[in-house]
mmCIF file with all atom_site columns, C-alpha atoms and ligand atoms in Angstrom:
data_model
loop_
_atom_site.group_PDB
_atom_site.id
_atom_site.type_symbol
_atom_site.label_atom_id
_atom_site.label_alt_id
_atom_site.label_comp_id
_atom_site.label_asym_id
_atom_site.label_entity_id
_atom_site.label_seq_id
_atom_site.pdbx_PDB_ins_code
_atom_site.Cartn_x
_atom_site.Cartn_y
_atom_site.Cartn_z
_atom_site.occupancy
_atom_site.B_iso_or_equiv
_atom_site.pdbx_formal_charge
_atom_site.auth_seq_id
_atom_site.auth_comp_id
_atom_site.auth_asym_id
_atom_site.auth_atom_id
_atom_site.pdbx_PDB_model_num
ATOM   1  C  CA  . UNK A 1 1  ? -8.603  60.218 111.014 1.00 46.00 ? 1   UNK A CA  1
ATOM   2  C  CA  . UNK A 1 2  ? -11.009 62.847 112.294 1.00 50.00 ? 2   UNK A CA  1
ATOM   3  C  CA  . UNK A 1 3  ? -13.926 64.362 110.462 1.00 54.00 ? 3   UNK A CA  1
ATOM   4  C  CA  . UNK A 1 4  ? -12.201 67.694 110.500 1.00 62.00 ? 4   UNK A CA  1
ATOM   5  C  CA  . UNK A 1 5  ? -9.467  67.027 107.980 1.00 67.00 ? 5   UNK A CA  1
ATOM   6  C  CA  . UNK A 1 6  ? -9.127  69.824 105.516 1.00 76.00 ? 6   UNK A CA  1
ATOM   7  C  CA  . UNK A 1 7  ? -10.519 68.588 102.190 1.00 71.00 ? 7   UNK A CA  1
ATOM   8  C  CA  . UNK A 1 8  ? -8.424  71.228 100.407 1.00 79.00 ? 8   UNK A CA  1
ATOM   9  C  CA  . UNK A 1 9  ? -5.188  70.033 101.932 1.00 75.00 ? 9   UNK A CA  1
ATOM   10 C  CA  . UNK A 1 10 ? -3.387  68.015 99.223  1.00 76.00 ? 10  UNK A CA  1
ATOM   11 C  CA  . UNK A 1 11 ? -1.984  65.691 101.903 1.00 71.00 ? 11  UNK A CA  1
ATOM   12 C  CA  . UNK A 1 12 ? -5.368  64.865 103.368 1.00 64.00 ? 12  UNK A CA  1
ATOM   13 C  CA  . UNK A 1 13 ? -6.821  61.535 102.482 1.00 64.00 ? 13  UNK A CA  1
ATOM   14 C  CA  . UNK A 1 14 ? -10.578 61.853 102.303 1.00 58.00 ? 14  UNK A CA  1
ATOM   15 C  CA  . UNK A 1 15 ? -11.020 58.191 101.630 1.00 59.00 ? 15  UNK A CA  1
ATOM   16 C  CA  . UNK A 1 16 ? -10.251 56.181 104.698 1.00 60.00 ? 16  UNK A CA  1
ATOM   17 C  CA  . UNK A 1 17 ? -7.089  54.224 104.203 1.00 65.00 ? 17  UNK A CA  1
ATOM   18 C  CA  . UNK A 1 18 ? -8.095  50.694 104.906 1.00 82.00 ? 18  UNK A CA  1
ATOM   19 C  CA  . UNK A 1 19 ? -7.763  47.129 103.876 1.00 86.00 ? 19  UNK A CA  1
ATOM   20 C  CA  . UNK A 1 20 ? -9.683  44.871 101.554 1.00 83.00 ? 20  UNK A CA  1
ATOM   21 C  CA  . UNK A 1 21 ? -12.043 43.662 104.301 1.00 84.00 ? 21  UNK A CA  1
ATOM   22 C  CA  . UNK A 1 22 ? -12.452 47.089 105.935 1.00 81.00 ? 22  UNK A CA  1
ATOM   23 C  CA  . UNK A 1 23 ? -11.747 45.889 109.464 1.00 84.00 ? 23  UNK A CA  1
ATOM   24 C  CA  . UNK A 1 24 ? -8.131  47.048 109.572 1.00 86.00 ? 24  UNK A CA  1
ATOM   25 C  CA  . UNK A 1 25 ? -6.402  50.374 109.378 1.00 86.00 ? 25  UNK A CA  1
ATOM   26 C  CA  . UNK A 1 26 ? -4.159  49.317 106.540 1.00 86.00 ? 26  UNK A CA  1
ATOM   27 C  CA  . UNK A 1 27 ? -3.573  46.446 104.173 1.00 88.00 ? 27  UNK A CA  1
ATOM   28 C  CA  . UNK A 1 28 ? -0.400  45.684 106.139 1.00 90.00 ? 28  UNK A CA  1
ATOM   29 C  CA  . UNK A 1 29 ? -2.442  45.311 109.342 1.00 89.00 ? 29  UNK A CA  1
ATOM   30 C  CA  . UNK A 1 30 ? -4.838  43.132 107.435 1.00 90.00 ? 30  UNK A CA  1
ATOM   31 C  CA  . UNK A 1 31 ? -2.081  40.849 106.155 1.00 91.00 ? 31  UNK A CA  1
ATOM   32 C  CA  . UNK A 1 32 ? -0.570  40.566 109.644 1.00 92.00 ? 32  UNK A CA  1
ATOM   33 C  CA  . UNK A 1 33 ? -3.923  39.658 111.120 1.00 90.00 ? 33  UNK A CA  1
ATOM   34 C  CA  . UNK A 1 34 ? -4.557  37.043 108.452 1.00 90.00 ? 34  UNK A CA  1
ATOM   35 C  CA  . UNK A 1 35 ? -1.166  35.530 109.219 1.00 91.00 ? 35  UNK A CA  1
ATOM   36 C  CA  . UNK A 1 36 ? -2.060  35.372 112.902 1.00 90.00 ? 36  UNK A CA  1
ATOM   37 C  CA  . UNK A 1 37 ? -5.329  33.775 111.988 1.00 87.00 ? 37  UNK A CA  1
ATOM   38 C  CA  . UNK A 1 38 ? -3.520  31.125 109.939 1.00 85.00 ? 38  UNK A CA  1
ATOM   39 C  CA  . UNK A 1 39 ? -1.213  30.438 112.863 1.00 87.00 ? 39  UNK A CA  1
ATOM   40 C  CA  . UNK A 1 40 ? -4.178  30.206 115.206 1.00 86.00 ? 40  UNK A CA  1
ATOM   41 C  CA  . UNK A 1 41 ? -5.983  27.742 112.943 1.00 85.00 ? 41  UNK A CA  1
ATOM   42 C  CA  . UNK A 1 42 ? -2.809  25.667 112.665 1.00 83.00 ? 42  UNK A CA  1
ATOM   43 C  CA  . UNK A 1 43 ? -2.523  25.547 116.444 1.00 86.00 ? 43  UNK A CA  1
ATOM   44 C  CA  . UNK A 1 44 ? -6.141  24.511 116.846 1.00 87.00 ? 44  UNK A CA  1
ATOM   45 C  CA  . UNK A 1 45 ? -5.765  21.731 114.276 1.00 84.00 ? 45  UNK A CA  1
ATOM   46 C  CA  . UNK A 1 46 ? -2.496  20.520 115.780 1.00 85.00 ? 46  UNK A CA  1
ATOM   47 C  CA  . UNK A 1 47 ? -3.998  20.506 119.243 1.00 90.00 ? 47  UNK A CA  1
ATOM   48 C  CA  . UNK A 1 48 ? -7.016  18.554 118.026 1.00 88.00 ? 48  UNK A CA  1
ATOM   49 C  CA  . UNK A 1 49 ? -4.805  16.002 116.281 1.00 86.00 ? 49  UNK A CA  1
ATOM   50 C  CA  . UNK A 1 50 ? -2.535  15.638 119.303 1.00 89.00 ? 50  UNK A CA  1
ATOM   51 C  CA  . UNK A 1 51 ? -5.502  15.254 121.634 1.00 91.00 ? 51  UNK A CA  1
ATOM   52 C  CA  . UNK A 1 52 ? -6.892  12.622 119.300 1.00 90.00 ? 52  UNK A CA  1
ATOM   53 C  CA  . UNK A 1 53 ? -3.632  10.701 119.177 1.00 88.00 ? 53  UNK A CA  1
ATOM   54 C  CA  . UNK A 1 54 ? -2.834  11.126 122.844 1.00 92.00 ? 54  UNK A CA  1
ATOM   55 C  CA  . UNK A 1 55 ? -5.985  11.111 124.962 1.00 93.00 ? 55  UNK A CA  1
ATOM   56 C  CA  . UNK A 1 56 ? -3.648  10.912 127.936 1.00 95.00 ? 56  UNK A CA  1
ATOM   57 C  CA  . UNK A 1 57 ? -1.806  14.200 128.185 1.00 94.00 ? 57  UNK A CA  1
ATOM   58 C  CA  . UNK A 1 58 ? 0.967   12.665 130.239 1.00 95.00 ? 58  UNK A CA  1
ATOM   59 C  CA  . UNK A 1 59 ? 1.577   10.186 127.431 1.00 94.00 ? 59  UNK A CA  1
ATOM   60 C  CA  . UNK A 1 60 ? 1.774   13.020 124.918 1.00 94.00 ? 60  UNK A CA  1
ATOM   61 C  CA  . UNK A 1 61 ? 4.273   14.918 127.026 1.00 95.00 ? 61  UNK A CA  1
ATOM   62 C  CA  . UNK A 1 62 ? 6.376   11.813 127.556 1.00 95.00 ? 62  UNK A CA  1
ATOM   63 C  CA  . UNK A 1 63 ? 6.315   11.144 123.830 1.00 93.00 ? 63  UNK A CA  1
ATOM   64 C  CA  . UNK A 1 64 ? 7.338   14.708 122.992 1.00 94.00 ? 64  UNK A CA  1
ATOM   65 C  CA  . UNK A 1 65 ? 10.064  14.649 125.590 1.00 95.00 ? 65  UNK A CA  1
ATOM   66 C  CA  . UNK A 1 66 ? 11.377  11.356 124.243 1.00 95.00 ? 66  UNK A CA  1
ATOM   67 C  CA  . UNK A 1 67 ? 11.477  12.151 120.540 1.00 93.00 ? 67  UNK A CA  1
ATOM   68 C  CA  . UNK A 1 68 ? 11.446  15.955 120.468 1.00 94.00 ? 68  UNK A CA  1
ATOM   69 C  CA  . UNK A 1 69 ? 8.801   18.241 118.999 1.00 91.00 ? 69  UNK A CA  1
ATOM   70 C  CA  . UNK A 1 70 ? 10.296  18.334 115.503 1.00 91.00 ? 70  UNK A CA  1
ATOM   71 C  CA  . UNK A 1 71 ? 10.493  14.557 115.191 1.00 92.00 ? 71  UNK A CA  1
ATOM   72 C  CA  . UNK A 1 72 ? 7.026   14.178 116.665 1.00 90.00 ? 72  UNK A CA  1
ATOM   73 C  CA  . UNK A 1 73 ? 5.621   16.668 114.185 1.00 85.00 ? 73  UNK A CA  1
ATOM   74 C  CA  . UNK A 1 74 ? 7.326   14.917 111.270 1.00 86.00 ? 74  UNK A CA  1
ATOM   75 C  CA  . UNK A 1 75 ? 6.204   11.478 112.421 1.00 83.00 ? 75  UNK A CA  1
ATOM   76 C  CA  . UNK A 1 76 ? 2.620   12.560 112.939 1.00 80.00 ? 76  UNK A CA  1
ATOM   77 C  CA  . UNK A 1 77 ? 2.558   14.416 109.621 1.00 80.00 ? 77  UNK A CA  1
ATOM   78 C  CA  . UNK A 1 78 ? 3.329   11.142 107.846 1.00 81.00 ? 78  UNK A CA  1
ATOM   79 C  CA  . UNK A 1 79 ? 0.404   9.480  109.631 1.00 74.00 ? 79  UNK A CA  1
ATOM   80 C  CA  . UNK A 1 80 ? -1.955  12.370 109.438 1.00 71.00 ? 80  UNK A CA  1
ATOM   81 C  CA  . UNK A 1 81 ? -2.298  14.901 106.598 1.00 71.00 ? 81  UNK A CA  1
ATOM   82 C  CA  . UNK A 1 82 ? -1.757  17.914 108.849 1.00 66.00 ? 82  UNK A CA  1
ATOM   83 C  CA  . UNK A 1 83 ? -1.413  20.295 105.916 1.00 71.00 ? 83  UNK A CA  1
ATOM   84 C  CA  . UNK A 1 84 ? -4.682  19.180 104.380 1.00 73.00 ? 84  UNK A CA  1
ATOM   85 C  CA  . UNK A 1 85 ? -6.482  19.499 107.705 1.00 73.00 ? 85  UNK A CA  1
ATOM   86 C  CA  . UNK A 1 86 ? -5.174  23.007 108.216 1.00 74.00 ? 86  UNK A CA  1
ATOM   87 C  CA  . UNK A 1 87 ? -6.213  24.001 104.724 1.00 76.00 ? 87  UNK A CA  1
ATOM   88 C  CA  . UNK A 1 88 ? -9.648  22.542 105.326 1.00 75.00 ? 88  UNK A CA  1
ATOM   89 C  CA  . UNK A 1 89 ? -9.973  24.260 108.680 1.00 76.00 ? 89  UNK A CA  1
ATOM   90 C  CA  . UNK A 1 90 ? -8.829  27.576 107.232 1.00 76.00 ? 90  UNK A CA  1
ATOM   91 C  CA  . UNK A 1 91 ? -11.341 27.198 104.441 1.00 75.00 ? 91  UNK A CA  1
ATOM   92 C  CA  . UNK A 1 92 ? -14.202 26.475 106.813 1.00 71.00 ? 92  UNK A CA  1
ATOM   93 C  CA  . UNK A 1 93 ? -12.986 29.268 109.037 1.00 64.00 ? 93  UNK A CA  1
ATOM   94 C  CA  . UNK A 1 94 ? -13.997 27.441 112.179 1.00 52.00 ? 94  UNK A CA  1
ATOM   95 C  CA  . UNK A 1 95 ? -13.672 24.160 113.929 1.00 50.00 ? 95  UNK A CA  1
HETATM 96 ZN ZN1 . LIG B 2 .  ? -8.820  43.614 106.838 1.00 66.28 ? 101 LIG B ZN1 1
#
């Protein structure tokens, strides 16, 4: 939106359409970005857990190849509270 919008045009929005945090053009953009952020945090946590469980990357890959990603995820989730870690990480906002 430029500074030259006609303030007497009924279709002009003088107040910048934005989101609740003000960093996005719309609330929809904001929501999408937050979702990406959640996904990013999840990835970071999962990677940290997997690195912790499998210091040897070759071992991790062999394990994943043997049991499949879904089974591996389920098995590890029973050993490690992945959901709680993600929630914690999201809350802290950084790792
Ligand atoms: Zn925002």
